[in-house]
mmCIF file of C-alpha atoms in Angstrom:
data_model
loop_
_atom_site.group_PDB
_atom_site.id
_atom_site.type_symbol
_atom_site.label_atom_id
_atom_site.label_comp_id
_atom_site.label_asym_id
_atom_site.label_seq_id
_atom_site.Cartn_x
_atom_site.Cartn_y
_atom_site.Cartn_z
ATOM 1 C CA GLN A 7 1.052 -14.294 -14.725
ATOM 2 C CA LYS A 8 0.803 -11.487 -12.166
ATOM 3 C CA GLU A 9 0.827 -7.979 -13.462
ATOM 4 C CA VAL A 10 3.708 -7.075 -11.106
ATOM 5 C CA GLU A 11 6.319 -9.609 -10.007
ATOM 6 C CA GLN A 12 8.557 -9.078 -7.010
ATOM 7 C CA ASP A 13 10.853 -11.588 -5.284
ATOM 8 C CA PRO A 14 9.522 -11.919 -1.698
ATOM 9 C CA GLY A 15 13.003 -12.594 -0.249
ATOM 10 C CA PRO A 16 14.096 -12.362 2.466
ATOM 11 C CA LEU A 17 17.160 -10.464 1.389
ATOM 12 C CA SER A 18 19.792 -10.418 4.065
ATOM 13 C CA VAL A 19 22.677 -7.981 3.929
ATOM 14 C CA PRO A 20 25.304 -6.543 6.272
ATOM 15 C CA GLU A 21 25.092 -2.940 7.469
ATOM 16 C CA GLY A 22 26.682 -0.602 4.944
ATOM 17 C CA ALA A 23 25.906 -2.791 1.904
ATOM 18 C CA ILE A 24 24.251 -1.456 -1.213
ATOM 19 C CA VAL A 25 20.796 -3.079 -1.577
ATOM 20 C CA SER A 26 19.072 -3.569 -4.947
ATOM 21 C CA LEU A 27 15.367 -4.328 -4.989
ATOM 22 C CA ASN A 28 13.543 -5.029 -8.213
ATOM 23 C CA CYS A 29 10.148 -5.527 -9.862
ATOM 24 C CA THR A 30 9.075 -6.550 -13.245
ATOM 25 C CA TYR A 31 5.745 -5.886 -14.841
ATOM 26 C CA SER A 32 3.724 -6.832 -17.818
ATOM 27 C CA ASN A 33 1.299 -3.970 -18.411
ATOM 28 C CA SER A 34 2.866 -1.431 -20.812
ATOM 29 C CA ALA A 35 0.306 1.139 -19.784
ATOM 30 C CA PHE A 36 1.914 1.645 -16.402
ATOM 31 C CA GLN A 37 3.394 5.201 -16.279
ATOM 32 C CA TYR A 38 3.718 5.847 -12.602
ATOM 33 C CA PHE A 39 6.051 3.825 -10.340
ATOM 34 C CA MET A 40 6.310 3.942 -6.640
ATOM 35 C CA TRP A 41 8.206 2.293 -3.841
ATOM 36 C CA TYR A 42 6.745 1.890 -0.373
ATOM 37 C CA ARG A 43 8.307 0.702 2.803
ATOM 38 C CA GLN A 44 6.309 -1.229 5.276
ATOM 39 C CA TYR A 45 7.352 -2.121 8.701
ATOM 40 C CA SER A 46 5.717 -5.126 10.445
ATOM 41 C CA ARG A 47 2.057 -4.538 11.317
ATOM 42 C CA LYS A 48 2.190 -1.026 9.918
ATOM 43 C CA GLY A 49 0.763 0.690 6.866
ATOM 44 C CA PRO A 50 3.038 1.338 3.852
ATOM 45 C CA GLU A 51 5.043 4.561 3.701
ATOM 46 C CA LEU A 52 5.717 6.193 0.345
ATOM 47 C CA LEU A 53 9.519 6.363 -0.288
ATOM 48 C CA MET A 54 9.756 7.475 -3.862
ATOM 49 C CA TYR A 55 7.805 7.738 -7.061
ATOM 50 C CA THR A 56 8.805 8.274 -10.595
ATOM 51 C CA TYR A 57 6.939 9.070 -13.757
ATOM 52 C CA SER A 58 7.867 7.141 -16.969
ATOM 53 C CA SER A 59 11.504 6.068 -17.440
ATOM 54 C CA GLY A 60 14.609 7.510 -15.740
ATOM 55 C CA ASN A 61 16.316 7.841 -12.378
ATOM 56 C CA LYS A 62 15.409 9.672 -9.266
ATOM 57 C CA GLU A 63 17.584 10.084 -6.212
ATOM 58 C CA ASP A 64 16.606 11.030 -2.680
ATOM 59 C CA GLY A 65 19.305 10.769 -0.071
ATOM 60 C CA ARG A 66 20.414 7.075 0.139
ATOM 61 C CA PHE A 67 17.636 5.942 -2.123
ATOM 62 C CA THR A 68 17.713 5.802 -5.982
ATOM 63 C CA ALA A 69 14.773 4.607 -8.088
ATOM 64 C CA GLN A 70 15.242 3.539 -11.629
ATOM 65 C CA VAL A 71 12.671 2.790 -14.281
ATOM 66 C CA ASP A 72 13.405 1.006 -17.555
ATOM 67 C CA LYS A 73 10.112 0.949 -19.447
ATOM 68 C CA SER A 74 11.693 -0.822 -22.442
ATOM 69 C CA SER A 75 12.468 -3.794 -20.180
ATOM 70 C CA LYS A 76 9.464 -3.300 -17.923
ATOM 71 C CA TYR A 77 11.828 -3.341 -15.007
ATOM 72 C CA ILE A 78 12.149 -1.038 -11.988
ATOM 73 C CA SER A 79 14.669 -0.876 -9.252
ATOM 74 C CA LEU A 80 15.268 0.745 -5.923
ATOM 75 C CA PHE A 81 18.850 1.037 -4.621
ATOM 76 C CA ILE A 82 19.622 1.767 -1.050
ATOM 77 C CA ARG A 83 23.184 2.889 -0.290
ATOM 78 C CA ASP A 84 24.866 2.482 3.025
ATOM 79 C CA SER A 85 22.094 0.333 4.313
ATOM 80 C CA GLN A 86 21.183 0.545 8.031
ATOM 81 C CA PRO A 87 19.471 -1.925 10.375
ATOM 82 C CA SER A 88 16.585 0.530 10.496
ATOM 83 C CA ASP A 89 16.139 -0.120 6.803
ATOM 84 C CA SER A 90 14.925 -3.643 7.692
ATOM 85 C CA ALA A 91 11.346 -3.811 6.375
ATOM 86 C CA THR A 92 9.324 -5.013 3.451
ATOM 87 C CA TYR A 93 9.701 -2.925 0.350
ATOM 88 C CA LEU A 94 6.667 -2.852 -2.007
ATOM 89 C CA CYS A 95 6.696 -1.613 -5.476
ATOM 90 C CA ALA A 96 3.549 -0.281 -6.915
ATOM 91 C CA MET A 97 2.496 1.110 -10.235
ATOM 92 C CA SER A 98 -0.333 2.634 -12.077
ATOM 93 C CA PRO A 99 -1.262 3.953 -15.506
ATOM 94 C CA THR A 100 -2.948 7.004 -14.085
ATOM 95 C CA GLY A 101 -1.052 8.515 -11.206
ATOM 96 C CA PHE A 102 -1.938 7.449 -7.723
ATOM 97 C CA GLN A 103 -5.313 5.880 -8.571
ATOM 98 C CA LYS A 104 -5.710 2.082 -8.546
ATOM 99 C CA LEU A 105 -2.124 1.115 -7.675
ATOM 100 C CA VAL A 106 -1.053 -2.465 -8.512
ATOM 101 C CA PHE A 107 1.318 -3.702 -5.858
ATOM 102 C CA GLY A 108 4.070 -6.299 -5.949
ATOM 103 C CA THR A 109 4.158 -8.887 -3.154
ATOM 104 C CA GLY A 110 6.966 -7.038 -1.440
ATOM 105 C CA THR A 111 10.567 -7.957 -0.692
ATOM 106 C CA ARG A 112 11.518 -8.425 2.895
ATOM 107 C CA LEU A 113 14.890 -6.833 3.652
ATOM 108 C CA LEU A 114 17.013 -7.665 6.670
ATOM 109 C CA VAL A 115 20.080 -5.477 7.401
ATOM 110 C CA SER A 116 22.268 -6.957 10.069
ATOM 111 C CA PRO A 117 24.510 -4.784 12.307
ATOM 112 C CA GLY B 8 1.924 16.525 6.145
ATOM 113 C CA ALA B 9 -0.241 13.746 4.606
ATOM 114 C CA VAL B 10 -1.102 11.877 7.773
ATOM 115 C CA VAL B 11 -3.793 9.181 7.615
ATOM 116 C CA SER B 12 -5.158 7.672 10.806
ATOM 117 C CA GLN B 13 -7.131 4.475 11.290
ATOM 118 C CA HIS B 14 -9.164 3.360 14.234
ATOM 119 C CA PRO B 15 -9.185 0.866 15.832
ATOM 120 C CA SER B 16 -5.712 -0.469 15.358
ATOM 121 C CA ARG B 17 -6.743 -3.935 16.443
ATOM 122 C CA VAL B 18 -10.074 -5.594 16.950
ATOM 123 C CA ILE B 19 -11.179 -8.999 18.034
ATOM 124 C CA CYS B 20 -14.794 -10.039 17.600
ATOM 125 C CA LYS B 21 -17.035 -12.970 17.605
ATOM 126 C CA SER B 22 -18.328 -14.546 14.379
ATOM 127 C CA GLY B 23 -21.437 -12.884 13.180
ATOM 128 C CA THR B 24 -20.841 -9.459 14.545
ATOM 129 C CA SER B 25 -20.138 -6.370 12.507
ATOM 130 C CA VAL B 26 -17.043 -4.268 12.771
ATOM 131 C CA LYS B 27 -16.582 -0.659 11.732
ATOM 132 C CA ILE B 28 -13.182 0.712 10.783
ATOM 133 C CA GLU B 29 -12.540 4.458 10.428
ATOM 134 C CA CYS B 30 -10.020 6.110 8.135
ATOM 135 C CA ARG B 31 -9.225 9.817 8.531
ATOM 136 C CA SER B 32 -6.999 12.126 6.591
ATOM 137 C CA LEU B 33 -5.718 14.483 9.320
ATOM 138 C CA ASP B 34 -4.099 17.333 7.452
ATOM 139 C CA PHE B 35 -5.444 17.254 3.929
ATOM 140 C CA GLN B 36 -8.698 16.696 2.100
ATOM 141 C CA ALA B 37 -9.006 13.376 0.300
ATOM 142 C CA THR B 38 -11.546 13.206 -2.436
ATOM 143 C CA THR B 39 -10.662 9.535 -2.962
ATOM 144 C CA MET B 40 -10.028 6.858 -0.365
ATOM 145 C CA PHE B 41 -8.938 3.374 -0.916
ATOM 146 C CA TRP B 42 -9.497 0.165 1.154
ATOM 147 C CA TYR B 43 -7.037 -2.712 0.995
ATOM 148 C CA ARG B 44 -6.826 -6.074 2.597
ATOM 149 C CA GLN B 45 -3.490 -7.734 3.249
ATOM 150 C CA PHE B 46 -3.068 -11.428 4.278
ATOM 151 C CA PRO B 47 0.126 -12.519 5.912
ATOM 152 C CA LYS B 48 3.208 -12.399 3.658
ATOM 153 C CA GLN B 49 1.029 -11.283 0.741
ATOM 154 C CA SER B 50 0.672 -7.941 -0.905
ATOM 155 C CA LEU B 51 -2.048 -5.406 -0.572
ATOM 156 C CA MET B 52 -5.171 -6.240 -2.456
ATOM 157 C CA LEU B 53 -7.459 -3.353 -3.410
ATOM 158 C CA MET B 54 -10.928 -3.966 -2.140
ATOM 159 C CA ALA B 55 -12.689 -0.760 -3.194
ATOM 160 C CA THR B 56 -12.283 2.888 -4.160
ATOM 161 C CA SER B 57 -14.551 5.507 -2.590
ATOM 162 C CA ASN B 58 -15.122 9.000 -3.660
ATOM 163 C CA GLU B 59 -16.579 11.556 -1.284
ATOM 164 C CA GLY B 60 -20.303 11.787 -1.658
ATOM 165 C CA SER B 61 -20.741 8.919 -4.055
ATOM 166 C CA LYS B 62 -20.970 5.094 -3.984
ATOM 167 C CA ALA B 63 -17.810 3.076 -3.681
ATOM 168 C CA THR B 64 -16.467 1.071 -6.561
ATOM 169 C CA TYR B 65 -15.684 -2.453 -5.591
ATOM 170 C CA GLU B 66 -13.061 -4.704 -7.137
ATOM 171 C CA GLN B 67 -14.109 -7.978 -8.681
ATOM 172 C CA GLY B 68 -14.815 -10.628 -6.099
ATOM 173 C CA VAL B 69 -15.417 -8.195 -3.171
ATOM 174 C CA GLU B 70 -18.929 -8.391 -1.823
ATOM 175 C CA LYS B 71 -20.272 -4.906 -1.530
ATOM 176 C CA ASP B 72 -23.068 -6.031 0.824
ATOM 177 C CA LYS B 73 -20.435 -7.543 3.185
ATOM 178 C CA PHE B 74 -17.934 -4.727 3.083
ATOM 179 C CA LEU B 75 -19.892 -1.453 3.463
ATOM 180 C CA ILE B 76 -18.058 1.648 2.612
ATOM 181 C CA ASN B 77 -19.098 5.206 3.473
ATOM 182 C CA HIS B 78 -17.232 8.323 2.474
ATOM 183 C CA ALA B 79 -19.351 11.085 3.899
ATOM 184 C CA SER B 80 -16.708 13.805 4.094
ATOM 185 C CA LEU B 81 -13.380 14.791 2.600
ATOM 186 C CA THR B 82 -11.591 13.537 5.678
ATOM 187 C CA LEU B 83 -13.445 10.405 6.769
ATOM 188 C CA SER B 84 -14.206 7.042 5.205
ATOM 189 C CA THR B 85 -15.563 3.970 7.002
ATOM 190 C CA LEU B 86 -15.444 0.321 6.224
ATOM 191 C CA THR B 87 -17.924 -1.921 7.904
ATOM 192 C CA VAL B 88 -17.419 -5.643 7.795
ATOM 193 C CA THR B 89 -20.861 -7.058 8.285
ATOM 194 C CA SER B 90 -21.548 -10.483 9.892
ATOM 195 C CA ALA B 91 -17.835 -11.190 10.149
ATOM 196 C CA HIS B 92 -16.518 -14.670 9.892
ATOM 197 C CA PRO B 93 -13.103 -16.148 10.623
ATOM 198 C CA GLU B 94 -12.041 -16.000 6.970
ATOM 199 C CA ASP B 95 -12.515 -12.180 7.174
ATOM 200 C CA SER B 96 -9.575 -11.991 9.643
ATOM 201 C CA SER B 97 -6.904 -9.891 7.948
ATOM 202 C CA PHE B 98 -5.094 -6.634 7.988
ATOM 203 C CA TYR B 99 -7.227 -3.841 6.623
ATOM 204 C CA ILE B 100 -5.442 -0.718 5.405
ATOM 205 C CA CYS B 101 -6.939 2.405 4.006
ATOM 206 C CA SER B 102 -5.256 5.073 1.976
ATOM 207 C CA ALA B 103 -6.169 8.587 1.021
ATOM 208 C CA GLY B 104 -5.394 10.272 -2.241
ATOM 209 C CA GLY B 105 -4.230 13.836 -1.885
ATOM 210 C CA GLN B 106 -1.405 16.244 -1.853
ATOM 211 C CA GLY B 107 1.424 15.480 0.586
ATOM 212 C CA GLY B 108 4.659 17.135 1.493
ATOM 213 C CA GLN B 109 6.633 19.008 -1.134
ATOM 214 C CA GLY B 110 3.555 19.338 -3.292
ATOM 215 C CA HIS B 111 3.601 15.735 -4.300
ATOM 216 C CA ASN B 112 0.359 14.051 -5.049
ATOM 217 C CA GLY B 113 0.195 10.607 -3.558
ATOM 218 C CA GLN B 114 -1.669 7.809 -2.030
ATOM 219 C CA PHE B 115 -0.966 7.931 1.756
ATOM 220 C CA PHE B 116 -1.636 4.938 3.872
ATOM 221 C CA GLY B 117 -3.054 4.561 7.326
ATOM 222 C CA PRO B 118 -1.421 2.304 9.958
ATOM 223 C CA GLY B 119 -3.777 -0.556 9.306
ATOM 224 C CA THR B 120 -6.432 -2.417 11.457
ATOM 225 C CA ARG B 121 -5.813 -6.003 12.371
ATOM 226 C CA LEU B 122 -9.213 -7.728 12.507
ATOM 227 C CA THR B 123 -9.390 -11.190 14.216
ATOM 228 C CA VAL B 124 -12.756 -13.014 14.035
ATOM 229 C CA LEU B 125 -13.146 -15.807 16.455
#
C-alpha cells in the first residue's frame, strides 16, 4: 500500500464547475499537507499548505484536512480552462522536508 | 519571490556520457535542496536531499556514485548523471527549501530538466 493514494484521473469538468480533488494517506505522523499544481513539462507550483486538521481558503481554492479519516481535499470553485493541470498532494511529518507525493490527478476544464 | 531556476531545460545525450544539471534559488537562500525524478504519468520520486556544505543524503535505491550531487553554496546545487544510459531518461526536478512570499516557508520547485539518453 502506498503512503499516499490519489486518483490519477483524468477528471473532466465544464467551465464554472466546482472541482473536488482528494488524497488519502496511511501515515498518521503526517502533519503538513500541501497541494501543488503542475502544468505539462513544468515543475510543480505550490498552491496551498495546511498544518494539522482544518480548512484553509485562498481565492477560489479551499484545502481541507481531516486527520481522523486521513483524508485531504482541494476544492476549486468556478473552475477555468486555465486550471487544467495535474494536481499533486504532498505531505510530511516535519514541514517541508522530505515530502511524500501522491501520483497526481489530471484535471481537464473544458470551455 | 521564491524563484528556482534549472539549467538546461532539455538535454539529449549519447549513452555513456555525463550530464550536469544546475539548480539555483534566485531570490532566497536555500540551505536544503532536493532532487526528484518523475517518469511519465507518475509522481515525483525523491532521489536525494542536499544541505549546503555537506554530503547529500540519498534515498534507498538511488546510486550515489551515479547521481553526483554538489551543494557548494546557498543558491546552487548540481546533479551530475554519470555514464548515462537510456533508462536514466526522465524528467529531473529540483526544489529548494526556504522562505517564499508572505513569509511562508516552503519547498519551491524548478521548472525541471528533461533528459533523453540515446
